[in-house]
Amino acid sequence: EVQLVESGGVVVQPGGSLRLSCAASGFTFDDYAMHWVRQGPGKGLEWVSLISWDGGGTYYADSVKGRFTISRDNSKNSLYLQMNSLRAEDTALYYCAKGLGSNSRLCMDVWGKGTTVTVSS
Amino acid sequence: QTVVTQEPSFTVSPGGTVTLTCGLSSGSVSTSYYPSWYQQNPGQAPRTLIYTTNTRSSGVPDRFSGSILGNKAALTITGAQADDESDYYCVLYMGSGIWVFGGGTKLTVL
C-alpha cells in the first residue's frame, strides 16, 4: 500500500525557517516525481512545488519561489521542503503527494494526511 | 497571472446529473493542460478522481467522468448520490513544471 507521512509542521515566527519531511513507502520512490500542495485554513488547495524523480528538476509556485526549496533523498525514500522567510500567509496544512509517474506533466496521485504549519508571533 | 476558474458552488438533486467546469481567466483549456480532478471531504486529504482529462483513478465509480466541453475541462457526475456532497478541485498543468489549482466547487446534493 502506498503511504506518505508528512512531519515537521510547527508554530514558527514570521521570518523564521522550517523543514518539512515526507516519508514514502509502498512504491519505488525514485520512479516518481513528487509534489507539495498546501491548504490554508478554510481555503482551497494551492500547488507549491514539484521535484523530478531524480531531483534534477525543481519547480515552484510564484508565491514561494526564492523562499522554499524542495529536495529528495531517494536512498531514504524521503521528500523535503525547506521553508525560509516564512510569512503569515504560509500558514497552512502541507500535503506531500506522489506524482502519477516520472513526468512532470502527470498530476498528483496519492496524498499524505498533511502536516500543519502555523506562522505567528 | 492566469487564474483557473471553477464555480464556487453547485446543487444537484439525488440521482441527477451535474457538470462542474474548470476554465482559464484567459484562453481555453485543452488536453495539453492535462486537467485533473480531486474530491475532498471535510478534514480529509484530497482523493484523485480523474487525471489527464478523462482517465478515472483506480476505484473511482464510473458515474464520474471527465471531458473537455467547449473551452473548459469538465467533471460530470451522473446519478449523484448523497456521499458525492463534497468539495471538488481541478488542477491544470501550465507548462515548465508549474501546476495551478482552481478555487474549488462546493457541491451540495439536495
PDB file of C-alpha atoms in Angstrom, chain A residues 2 24 26-35 50-55 72-75 77-78 97-107 109:
ATOM      1  CA  VAL A   2       1.313   3.430  -0.939  1.00  0.00           C
ATOM      2  CA  ALA A  24       7.251   7.409   1.439  1.00  0.00           C
ATOM      3  CA  GLY A  26       4.813   1.061  -0.693  1.00  0.00           C
ATOM      4  CA  PHE A  27       6.201   2.114  -4.073  1.00  0.00           C
ATOM      5  CA  THR A  28       9.503   2.592  -5.875  1.00  0.00           C
ATOM      6  CA  PHE A  29      10.158   6.149  -4.733  1.00  0.00           C
ATOM      7  CA  ASP A  30      12.741   7.082  -7.347  1.00  0.00           C
ATOM      8  CA  ASP A  31      10.368   6.195 -10.202  1.00  0.00           C
ATOM      9  CA  TYR A  32       8.077   9.125  -9.410  1.00  0.00           C
ATOM     10  CA  ALA A  33       8.023  12.902  -9.356  1.00  0.00           C
ATOM     11  CA  MET A  34       6.763  14.339  -6.063  1.00  0.00           C
ATOM     12  CA  HIS A  35       4.709  17.404  -5.142  1.00  0.00           C
ATOM     13  CA  LEU A  50       7.363  19.747  -7.769  1.00  0.00           C
ATOM     14  CA  ILE A  51      10.579  17.758  -7.944  1.00  0.00           C
ATOM     15  CA  SER A  52      11.529  15.325 -10.677  1.00  0.00           C
ATOM     16  CA  TRP A  53      12.243  11.675  -9.962  1.00  0.00           C
ATOM     17  CA  ASP A  54      15.981  12.277  -9.754  1.00  0.00           C
ATOM     18  CA  GLY A  55      15.903  15.708  -8.137  1.00  0.00           C
ATOM     19  CA  ARG A  72      14.547  14.486  -2.058  1.00  0.00           C
ATOM     20  CA  ASP A  73      16.763  11.680  -0.839  1.00  0.00           C
ATOM     21  CA  ASN A  74      15.972   8.610  -2.882  1.00  0.00           C
ATOM     22  CA  SER A  75      18.181   6.442  -0.665  1.00  0.00           C
ATOM     23  CA  ASN A  77      12.589   7.374   0.311  1.00  0.00           C
ATOM     24  CA  SER A  78      12.088  10.887   1.596  1.00  0.00           C
ATOM     25  CA  ALA A  97       1.694  13.991  -2.943  1.00  0.00           C
ATOM     26  CA  LYS A  98       3.084  11.345  -5.243  1.00  0.00           C
ATOM     27  CA  GLY A  99       3.096  12.097  -8.952  1.00  0.00           C
ATOM     28  CA  LEU A 100       1.443   9.684 -11.337  1.00  0.00           C
ATOM     29  CA  GLY A 101       4.799   8.999 -12.926  1.00  0.00           C
ATOM     30  CA  SER A 102       8.243  10.406 -13.504  1.00  0.00           C
ATOM     31  CA  ASN A 103       6.954  13.001 -15.949  1.00  0.00           C
ATOM     32  CA  SER A 104       6.225  16.477 -14.561  1.00  0.00           C
ATOM     33  CA  ARG A 105       3.113  16.630 -16.756  1.00  0.00           C
ATOM     34  CA  LEU A 106       1.471  13.954 -14.629  1.00  0.00           C
ATOM     35  CA  CYS A 107      -0.583  15.246 -11.722  1.00  0.00           C
ATOM     36  CA  ASP A 109      -1.968  10.844  -7.353  1.00  0.00           C
TER      37      ASP A 109
END
